[in-house]
Amino acid sequence: MTNATRTWGGTTLADRRADRRRRLVEAGIELLGGGDSTAVTVRAVCRTARLTERYFYESFADRDALMLAVYEHVAESARQAILDAVTRVADTDPEEQARAAVRAFVELLIDDPRKGTVLLLVPITEPALNKRGAELLPTFTAMIRDRLPDGYDDVHRELTATSLIGALTYLFISYLDGSLDVPRERLIEHAVGMLVAAASPPDATS
Amino acid sequence: MTNATRTWGGTTLADRRADRRRRLVEAGIELLGGGDSTAVTVRAVCRTARLTERYFYESFADRDALMLAVYEHVAESARQAILDAVTRVADTDPEEQARAAVRAFVELLIDDPRKGTVLLLVPITEPALNKRGAELLPTFTAMIRDRLPDGYDDVHRELTATSLIGALTYLFISYLDGSLDVPRERLIEHAVGMLVAAASPPDATS
DNA sequence: TCCAACTGAAAACGATCGTTGTCACTGTAC
DNA sequence: GTACAGTGACAACGATCGTTTTCAGTTGGA
């Protein structure tokens, strides 16, 4: 049996367990960030984290549990980054808030492209995440749909929100893998422009 | 040694070989259409095609060769469907041509959702296709980029074309997996509307 | 000091995969 | 009818994977 209070090497068991878990998740990000989810084997994760398989199953029931934890960890950091950026400019107009959100997201991807890959590519790639994991994009879609003006019917709002998320996702993916070679500021401005245009109420157009 | 002219069961060797290859590709579409590329094992393909492994390697050097052939087959059918639809209305205005192209593509997806999955989802999923196979989306992107009005600079056109492809792709993916529950005609009209709006020259906007 | 908890490395197990090889059988040409 | 190309079912091989187990060493509390 284990003893959570007993100290070992200056730390408690719970601390060491948490540290090992953190290293495993970080190793998962590192490997999953390469874009090839088949490279994320239990052995590779353990080797990257400099741990043995025994400690893998100390923190995760199976490989899928790690996948889920990795995705959730990255998604949570993205949510936090966006939320922080928006609340930091909560007293400005909606366009400025959209700009702050997009900028925070893009800078997160640039600071750590692995996270961008995990966030945008892996939910589609990995069967373990197809069902339970890929809830970030639908969440964003619903957020945008609910912020669209009332001038349109529900179908139009759903179509517009879905289109926006698809456009933003593909923009970021292309920017990440280098196939979209544009200045960062132009990318941000374009993304913000689409959001703002969609948020403005309909006037003369159909 | 083989003898291509000798008849067997009323057909020549070349005919039987071609027929077996066709059945293998069809089995690949069937399995890959499920969205899980790991389900496409050599054994599963052969079982679906009611052939044995020996005939698999008669037509394909290895598993990746089949993957490529499946993708190319589906992509070619999509290209043909779009091209046929556009040429059929070659004498109408560009908006009507865009409508015909989108309608042809959407109807292809509806007639055979497996093809839509292969076309839109698999190039990202399957490592064997990440490099060589996924050339359909960049091709479409370039096609759209070159058809955008001259009023913008190259960066804007690149951003707009990429956004459009991303939006269309995600729209179709969402429509295919049922998460975008809208009437088919609305989907087509929305897609056409985006294309037409992007193709119209800039006026008062930046 | 002694014992039990903890650690690290690696072997082992069963499953599945891609790929190749074997073997008995069937239809066709001569 | 005999030899042989073609066929179909399946075993076999080596590799890799997820997962479990073993085992020798190390650390800290009693």
Coordinates of C-alpha atoms (C1' of nucleotides) in Angstrom, one line a residue:
Chain A
M1 CA 0.0 0.0 0.0
T2 CA 1.0 3.6 -0.4
N3 CA 1.5 6.3 2.1
A4 CA 0.7 9.8 1.0
T5 CA 2.2 11.6 4.0
R6 CA 5.5 9.9 4.2
T7 CA 8.3 12.0 2.7
W8 CA 10.7 10.7 0.1
G9 CA 13.5 12.6 -1.4
G10 CA 12.1 15.7 0.4
T11 CA 8.6 15.4 -1.1
T12 CA 5.5 13.5 -0.3
L13 CA 4.1 10.6 -2.4
A14 CA 1.3 12.8 -3.6
D15 CA 3.7 15.4 -4.9
R16 CA 5.8 12.9 -6.7
R17 CA 2.8 11.3 -8.2
A18 CA 1.5 14.6 -9.4
D19 CA 4.9 15.5 -10.8
R20 CA 5.2 12.2 -12.7
R21 CA 1.7 12.8 -14.1
R22 CA 2.7 16.3 -15.2
R23 CA 5.8 14.9 -17.0
L24 CA 3.7 12.3 -18.7
V25 CA 1.2 14.8 -20.0
E26 CA 4.0 17.1 -21.1
A27 CA 5.6 14.1 -23.0
G28 CA 2.2 13.5 -24.5
I29 CA 2.0 17.1 -25.8
E30 CA 5.5 16.8 -27.1
L31 CA 4.7 13.7 -29.1
L32 CA 1.2 14.6 -30.1
G33 CA 2.5 18.0 -31.2
G34 CA 4.3 16.3 -34.1
G35 CA 0.9 15.7 -35.6
D36 CA 1.2 12.0 -35.9
S37 CA -0.9 10.5 -33.2
T38 CA 0.4 7.0 -34.0
A39 CA 3.7 8.1 -32.6
V40 CA 2.2 8.5 -29.2
T41 CA 2.9 5.0 -27.9
V42 CA 3.0 4.2 -24.2
R43 CA 6.6 3.3 -24.5
A44 CA 7.5 6.6 -26.4
V45 CA 5.6 8.7 -23.8
C46 CA 7.5 7.0 -21.0
R47 CA 10.8 7.4 -22.7
T48 CA 10.2 11.0 -23.3
A49 CA 9.1 11.6 -19.7
R50 CA 12.0 9.5 -18.5
L51 CA 9.7 7.3 -16.6
T52 CA 8.9 3.6 -16.9
E53 CA 5.6 2.0 -17.9
R54 CA 4.7 1.3 -14.3
Y55 CA 4.3 5.0 -13.6
F56 CA 2.2 5.4 -16.7
Y57 CA -0.4 3.1 -15.3
E58 CA 0.0 4.8 -11.9
S59 CA -1.5 8.0 -13.4
F60 CA -3.6 6.7 -16.3
A61 CA -5.9 3.7 -16.7
D62 CA -4.9 3.2 -20.3
R63 CA -3.5 5.0 -23.3
D64 CA -6.8 6.7 -24.1
A65 CA -6.9 8.3 -20.7
L66 CA -3.6 10.0 -21.4
M67 CA -4.8 11.2 -24.8
L68 CA -7.9 12.7 -23.1
A69 CA -5.8 14.3 -20.4
V70 CA -3.4 15.8 -22.9
Y71 CA -6.2 17.3 -25.0
E72 CA -8.0 18.6 -21.9
H73 CA -4.9 20.2 -20.6
V74 CA -4.2 22.0 -23.8
A75 CA -7.8 23.0 -24.3
E76 CA -8.0 24.4 -20.8
S77 CA -4.8 26.5 -21.3
A78 CA -6.4 27.8 -24.5
R79 CA -9.7 28.6 -22.7
Q80 CA -7.8 30.4 -20.0
A81 CA -5.6 32.4 -22.3
I82 CA -8.6 33.6 -24.3
L83 CA -10.7 34.3 -21.2
D84 CA -7.8 36.3 -19.6
A85 CA -7.2 38.3 -22.7
V86 CA -10.9 39.2 -23.1
T87 CA -11.5 40.1 -19.4
R88 CA -8.4 42.3 -19.6
V89 CA -10.1 44.5 -22.2
A90 CA -13.7 44.0 -20.9
D91 CA -14.3 47.7 -20.9
T92 CA -13.7 48.1 -24.7
D93 CA -16.0 47.6 -27.6
P94 CA -16.8 44.1 -29.0
E95 CA -14.4 44.4 -31.9
E96 CA -11.5 45.1 -29.6
Q97 CA -12.6 42.1 -27.5
A98 CA -12.7 39.8 -30.5
R99 CA -9.3 41.1 -31.5
A100 CA -7.9 40.3 -28.0
A101 CA -9.4 36.8 -28.1
V102 CA -8.0 36.0 -31.5
R103 CA -4.6 37.5 -30.7
A104 CA -4.4 35.5 -27.5
F105 CA -5.2 32.3 -29.4
V106 CA -2.8 33.0 -32.2
E107 CA 0.0 33.9 -29.8
L108 CA -0.7 30.7 -27.9
L109 CA -0.2 28.7 -31.1
I110 CA 3.0 30.6 -31.9
D111 CA 4.5 30.3 -28.5
D112 CA 3.9 26.6 -28.6
P113 CA 2.9 25.2 -32.0
R114 CA 2.6 21.8 -30.4
K115 CA -0.5 23.0 -28.6
G116 CA -2.0 24.3 -31.8
T117 CA -1.5 21.0 -33.4
V118 CA -3.1 19.1 -30.5
L119 CA -6.0 21.5 -30.4
L120 CA -6.9 21.7 -34.0
L121 CA -5.6 18.5 -35.6
V122 CA -5.6 15.7 -33.0
P123 CA -9.3 15.6 -32.2
I124 CA -10.0 14.6 -35.8
T125 CA -7.0 12.3 -36.0
E126 CA -7.2 10.2 -32.8
P127 CA -10.2 7.8 -32.5
A128 CA -10.0 8.1 -28.8
L129 CA -10.9 11.7 -29.0
N130 CA -13.4 11.7 -31.8
K131 CA -16.3 11.2 -29.4
R132 CA -15.5 12.6 -26.0
G133 CA -12.6 15.0 -26.7
A134 CA -13.5 17.1 -29.6
E135 CA -15.8 19.4 -27.7
L136 CA -13.8 22.6 -28.1
L137 CA -14.8 23.4 -31.7
P138 CA -18.5 22.8 -31.1
T139 CA -18.2 24.9 -28.0
F140 CA -16.7 27.7 -29.9
T141 CA -19.3 27.3 -32.6
A142 CA -22.1 27.6 -30.1
M143 CA -20.4 30.7 -28.5
I144 CA -20.3 32.4 -31.8
R145 CA -23.8 31.3 -32.8
D146 CA -25.3 32.8 -29.7
R147 CA -23.4 36.1 -30.2
L148 CA -24.7 36.6 -33.8
P149 CA -27.3 39.4 -34.3
D150 CA -31.0 38.5 -34.2
G151 CA -31.6 39.6 -37.8
Y152 CA -31.1 36.1 -39.1
D153 CA -33.0 32.9 -38.6
D154 CA -31.5 30.0 -36.6
V155 CA -30.4 28.1 -39.7
H156 CA -28.5 31.1 -41.0
R157 CA -26.8 31.7 -37.6
E158 CA -25.8 28.0 -37.4
L159 CA -24.4 28.1 -40.9
T160 CA -22.5 31.3 -40.2
A161 CA -21.0 30.2 -36.9
T162 CA -20.0 26.8 -38.4
S163 CA -18.4 28.6 -41.4
L164 CA -16.5 31.0 -39.1
I165 CA -15.1 28.2 -37.0
G166 CA -14.1 26.2 -40.1
A167 CA -12.4 29.2 -41.6
L168 CA -10.5 30.1 -38.4
T169 CA -9.5 26.5 -37.8
Y170 CA -8.2 26.1 -41.3
L171 CA -6.4 29.4 -41.2
F172 CA -4.6 28.5 -38.1
I173 CA -3.8 25.0 -39.3
S174 CA -2.4 26.3 -42.5
Y175 CA -0.4 29.0 -40.7
L176 CA 1.0 26.4 -38.3
D177 CA 2.2 24.0 -40.9
G178 CA 3.7 26.8 -43.0
S179 CA 1.5 26.5 -46.0
L180 CA -0.1 29.9 -45.3
D181 CA 2.8 32.3 -45.5
V182 CA 1.4 35.6 -44.3
P183 CA 2.5 38.1 -41.6
R184 CA 1.1 37.3 -38.2
E185 CA -0.6 40.7 -37.9
R186 CA -2.4 40.2 -41.2
L187 CA -3.6 36.8 -40.0
I188 CA -5.0 38.2 -36.8
E189 CA -6.6 41.2 -38.6
H190 CA -8.2 38.9 -41.1
A191 CA -9.6 36.6 -38.4
V192 CA -10.9 39.6 -36.4
G193 CA -12.4 41.1 -39.6
M194 CA -14.4 38.0 -40.3
L195 CA -15.7 37.9 -36.7
V196 CA -16.6 41.5 -36.8
A197 CA -18.3 41.3 -40.1
A198 CA -20.4 38.3 -39.0
A199 CA -21.4 40.1 -35.8
S200 CA -22.6 43.2 -37.5
P201 CA -26.4 43.2 -38.1
P202 CA -27.6 42.7 -41.7
D203 CA -28.4 45.8 -43.7
A204 CA -28.9 45.8 -47.4
T205 CA -27.7 42.2 -48.2
S206 CA -30.0 39.2 -48.2
Chain B
M1 CA 4.5 -16.6 -65.2
T2 CA 1.3 -15.0 -66.1
N3 CA -0.5 -15.0 -69.4
A4 CA -2.6 -12.0 -70.1
T5 CA -4.3 -13.3 -73.2
R6 CA -5.4 -16.7 -72.0
T7 CA -9.1 -16.6 -71.0
W8 CA -10.3 -17.9 -67.7
G9 CA -14.0 -18.0 -66.6
G10 CA -14.7 -16.1 -69.8
T11 CA -12.4 -13.2 -69.0
T12 CA -8.7 -12.4 -69.6
L13 CA -6.2 -12.2 -66.8
A14 CA -5.9 -8.4 -67.2
D15 CA -9.7 -8.1 -66.8
R16 CA -9.7 -10.2 -63.7
R17 CA -6.8 -8.3 -62.2
A18 CA -8.4 -5.0 -62.9
D19 CA -11.7 -6.3 -61.4
R20 CA -9.9 -7.4 -58.3
R21 CA -8.1 -4.1 -58.0
R22 CA -11.4 -2.3 -58.3
R23 CA -13.0 -4.4 -55.6
L24 CA -10.0 -3.7 -53.3
V25 CA -10.3 0.1 -53.9
E26 CA -14.1 -0.1 -53.3
A27 CA -13.4 -2.0 -50.0
G28 CA -10.9 0.7 -49.1
I29 CA -13.6 3.3 -49.6
E30 CA -16.1 1.3 -47.6
L31 CA -13.7 1.0 -44.6
L32 CA -12.1 4.4 -44.9
G33 CA -15.5 6.0 -45.2
G34 CA -16.1 5.0 -41.6
G35 CA -13.7 7.7 -40.6
D36 CA -11.4 5.5 -38.6
S37 CA -8.3 5.0 -40.8
T38 CA -6.9 2.4 -38.4
A39 CA -9.8 0.1 -39.4
V40 CA -8.3 -0.1 -42.8
T41 CA -6.1 -3.1 -42.3
V42 CA -4.9 -5.3 -45.2
R43 CA -6.9 -8.2 -43.7
A44 CA -10.1 -6.2 -43.4
V45 CA -9.8 -4.8 -46.9
C46 CA -9.4 -8.3 -48.3
R47 CA -12.2 -9.7 -46.2
T48 CA -14.5 -6.8 -47.4
A49 CA -13.4 -7.4 -51.0
R50 CA -13.8 -11.2 -50.6
L51 CA -10.3 -11.6 -51.7
T52 CA -7.2 -13.0 -50.1
E53 CA -4.0 -11.2 -49.1
R54 CA -2.2 -12.6 -52.1
Y55 CA -4.3 -10.5 -54.5
F56 CA -3.9 -7.5 -52.4
Y57 CA -0.2 -7.5 -53.1
E58 CA -0.9 -8.4 -56.7
S59 CA -2.4 -4.9 -57.2
F60 CA -0.6 -2.8 -54.5
A61 CA 3.0 -2.8 -53.3
D62 CA 1.9 -2.2 -49.7
R63 CA -0.9 -0.8 -47.6
D64 CA 0.1 2.9 -48.3
A65 CA -0.3 2.3 -52.0
L66 CA -3.9 1.3 -51.5
M67 CA -4.5 4.3 -49.3
L68 CA -3.2 6.6 -52.0
A69 CA -5.2 4.8 -54.7
V70 CA -8.4 5.1 -52.7
Y71 CA -7.9 8.8 -52.1
E72 CA -7.0 9.5 -55.7
H73 CA -10.0 7.5 -56.9
V74 CA -12.4 9.5 -54.8
A75 CA -10.7 12.8 -55.5
E76 CA -10.8 12.1 -59.2
S77 CA -14.6 11.3 -59.0
A78 CA -15.1 14.6 -57.2
R79 CA -13.1 16.6 -59.7
Q80 CA -15.1 15.0 -62.5
A81 CA -18.4 15.6 -60.9
I82 CA -17.6 19.3 -60.4
L83 CA -16.1 19.7 -63.8
D84 CA -19.1 18.1 -65.5
A85 CA -21.5 20.3 -63.5
V86 CA -19.7 23.5 -64.3
T87 CA -19.3 22.8 -68.0
R88 CA -23.0 21.9 -68.2
V89 CA -23.8 25.5 -67.3
A90 CA -20.8 27.1 -68.9
D91 CA -23.0 29.7 -70.6
T92 CA -24.4 31.1 -67.4
D93 CA -23.1 33.8 -65.1
P94 CA -20.3 33.0 -62.6
E95 CA -22.7 32.8 -59.7
E96 CA -24.7 30.1 -61.4
Q97 CA -21.5 28.2 -62.1
A98 CA -20.5 28.4 -58.5
R99 CA -23.9 27.1 -57.5
A100 CA -23.5 24.2 -59.9
A101 CA -20.1 23.3 -58.6
V102 CA -21.2 23.4 -54.9
R103 CA -24.3 21.5 -55.7
A104 CA -22.4 18.8 -57.5
F105 CA -20.0 18.5 -54.6
V106 CA -22.7 18.4 -52.0
E107 CA -24.7 15.9 -53.9
L108 CA -21.7 13.7 -54.3
L109 CA -21.3 13.7 -50.5
I110 CA -25.0 12.9 -50.0
D111 CA -25.0 10.2 -52.6
D112 CA -22.0 8.5 -51.0
P113 CA -21.1 10.0 -47.6
R114 CA -18.1 7.6 -47.5
K115 CA -16.5 9.6 -50.3
G116 CA -17.0 12.8 -48.4
T117 CA -15.3 11.4 -45.4
V118 CA -12.4 10.1 -47.4
L119 CA -12.1 13.4 -49.2
L120 CA -12.3 15.7 -46.2
L121 CA -11.2 13.7 -43.2
V122 CA -8.8 11.1 -44.3
P123 CA -6.0 13.3 -45.7
I124 CA -5.5 14.7 -42.2
T125 CA -6.0 11.4 -40.4
E126 CA -3.7 9.1 -42.3
P127 CA 0.0 9.6 -42.1
A128 CA 0.5 7.9 -45.5
L129 CA -1.5 10.7 -47.1
N130 CA -0.3 13.7 -45.1
K131 CA 2.5 14.4 -47.6
R132 CA 1.5 13.2 -51.0
G133 CA -2.2 12.8 -50.9
A134 CA -3.7 15.9 -49.4
E135 CA -3.3 18.0 -52.5
L136 CA -7.0 18.5 -53.2
L137 CA -7.6 21.2 -50.6
P138 CA -4.5 23.2 -51.6
T139 CA -5.6 22.8 -55.2
F140 CA -9.0 24.2 -54.5
T141 CA -7.5 27.0 -52.4
A142 CA -5.3 28.0 -55.3
M143 CA -8.2 27.8 -57.8
I144 CA -10.3 30.2 -55.6
R145 CA -7.3 32.5 -54.9
D146 CA -6.7 33.0 -58.6
R147 CA -10.4 33.8 -59.2
L148 CA -10.6 36.5 -56.6
P149 CA -10.9 40.1 -57.8
D150 CA -7.7 42.1 -58.3
G151 CA -8.8 44.8 -55.8
Y152 CA -6.9 43.1 -53.0
D153 CA -3.3 42.4 -52.4
D154 CA -1.8 38.9 -52.6
V155 CA -1.9 38.4 -48.8
H156 CA -5.6 39.2 -48.6
R157 CA -6.4 36.9 -51.5
E158 CA -4.5 34.1 -49.9
L159 CA -6.2 34.7 -46.6
T160 CA -9.6 34.9 -48.2
A161 CA -9.2 31.7 -50.2
T162 CA -7.9 29.8 -47.3
S163 CA -10.8 31.0 -45.1
L164 CA -13.3 29.9 -47.8
I165 CA -11.8 26.5 -48.1
G166 CA -11.8 26.0 -44.4
A167 CA -15.3 27.2 -44.0
L168 CA -16.6 25.0 -46.8
T169 CA -14.7 22.0 -45.6
Y170 CA -16.0 22.3 -42.0
L171 CA -19.5 23.0 -43.2
F172 CA -19.5 19.8 -45.2
I173 CA -17.8 17.7 -42.5
S174 CA -20.3 19.0 -39.9
Y175 CA -23.2 18.3 -42.3
L176 CA -21.9 14.8 -43.0
D177 CA -21.5 13.8 -39.4
G178 CA -24.9 15.2 -38.5
S179 CA -23.8 17.9 -36.2
L180 CA -24.9 20.6 -38.6
D181 CA -28.6 19.9 -38.9
V182 CA -29.8 22.2 -41.7
P183 CA -31.7 21.7 -44.9
R184 CA -29.6 20.7 -47.8
E185 CA -30.7 23.6 -49.9
R186 CA -29.7 26.1 -47.2
L187 CA -26.3 24.6 -47.0
I188 CA -25.8 24.9 -50.7
E189 CA -27.1 28.4 -50.8
H190 CA -24.9 29.4 -47.9
A191 CA -21.8 28.0 -49.5
V192 CA -22.6 29.6 -52.8
G193 CA -23.3 32.9 -51.0
M194 CA -19.8 32.9 -49.5
L195 CA -18.2 32.2 -52.8
V196 CA -20.1 34.9 -54.6
A197 CA -19.5 37.4 -51.8
A198 CA -15.8 36.7 -52.0
A199 CA -15.7 36.9 -55.7
S200 CA -17.5 40.3 -55.8
P201 CA -15.0 43.2 -56.0
P202 CA -14.4 45.4 -53.0
D203 CA -16.5 48.6 -52.8
A204 CA -16.7 50.6 -49.5
T205 CA -15.0 48.1 -47.2
S206 CA -11.3 48.0 -46.5
Chain C
dT1 C1' 19.4 -2.2 12.3
dC2 C1' 15.6 -4.0 10.1
dC3 C1' 11.5 -3.9 7.4
dA4 C1' 8.5 -2.1 4.2
dA5 C1' 7.5 1.3 0.9
dC6 C1' 9.3 3.1 -3.2
dT7 C1' 12.0 3.1 -7.4
dG8 C1' 14.0 1.9 -12.0
dA9 C1' 14.8 -1.3 -15.6
dA10 C1' 13.4 -4.8 -18.2
dA11 C1' 11.2 -9.2 -19.3
dA12 C1' 7.0 -11.3 -20.4
dC13 C1' 2.3 -12.0 -22.4
dG14 C1' -1.2 -11.8 -25.6
dA15 C1' -2.9 -9.4 -29.5
dT16 C1' -2.7 -7.4 -34.0
dC17 C1' -0.4 -5.8 -37.9
dG18 C1' 2.1 -6.0 -42.6
dT19 C1' 4.0 -9.2 -45.4
dT20 C1' 5.4 -13.7 -47.3
dG21 C1' 5.0 -18.5 -48.0
dT22 C1' 2.7 -23.1 -48.3
dC23 C1' -0.6 -26.4 -50.0
dA24 C1' -4.5 -28.4 -51.9
dC25 C1' -7.8 -27.6 -55.5
dT26 C1' -9.9 -26.1 -60.1
dG27 C1' -10.3 -24.9 -64.6
dT28 C1' -8.0 -24.5 -69.3
dA29 C1' -4.8 -25.6 -73.1
dC30 C1' -2.5 -29.1 -75.5
Chain D
dG1 C1' -5.5 -36.9 -69.5
dT2 C1' -1.8 -34.5 -68.2
dA3 C1' 0.7 -30.5 -67.1
dC4 C1' 0.3 -26.0 -65.5
dA5 C1' -1.5 -21.2 -64.7
dG6 C1' -4.7 -19.5 -61.7
dT7 C1' -7.2 -19.6 -57.3
dG8 C1' -8.5 -19.6 -52.3
dA9 C1' -7.7 -20.5 -47.6
dC10 C1' -4.6 -20.1 -44.2
dA11 C1' -0.2 -20.7 -41.6
dA12 C1' 3.9 -18.5 -40.5
dC13 C1' 7.3 -14.7 -39.5
dG14 C1' 8.9 -10.7 -37.5
dA15 C1' 7.7 -6.4 -35.6
dT16 C1' 5.2 -3.5 -32.6
dC17 C1' 1.8 -2.4 -29.4
dG18 C1' -0.8 -2.1 -24.8
dT19 C1' -0.5 -4.0 -20.5
dT20 C1' 1.2 -6.8 -16.5
dT21 C1' 4.7 -8.8 -13.9
dT22 C1' 9.2 -9.7 -12.0
dC23 C1' 13.2 -8.5 -9.6
dA24 C1' 17.1 -6.3 -7.7
dG25 C1' 18.3 -2.1 -5.6
dT26 C1' 17.4 2.3 -2.6
dT27 C1' 15.3 5.1 0.8
dG28 C1' 13.4 6.4 5.2
dG29 C1' 10.7 5.4 9.6
dA30 C1' 10.6 2.2 13.6

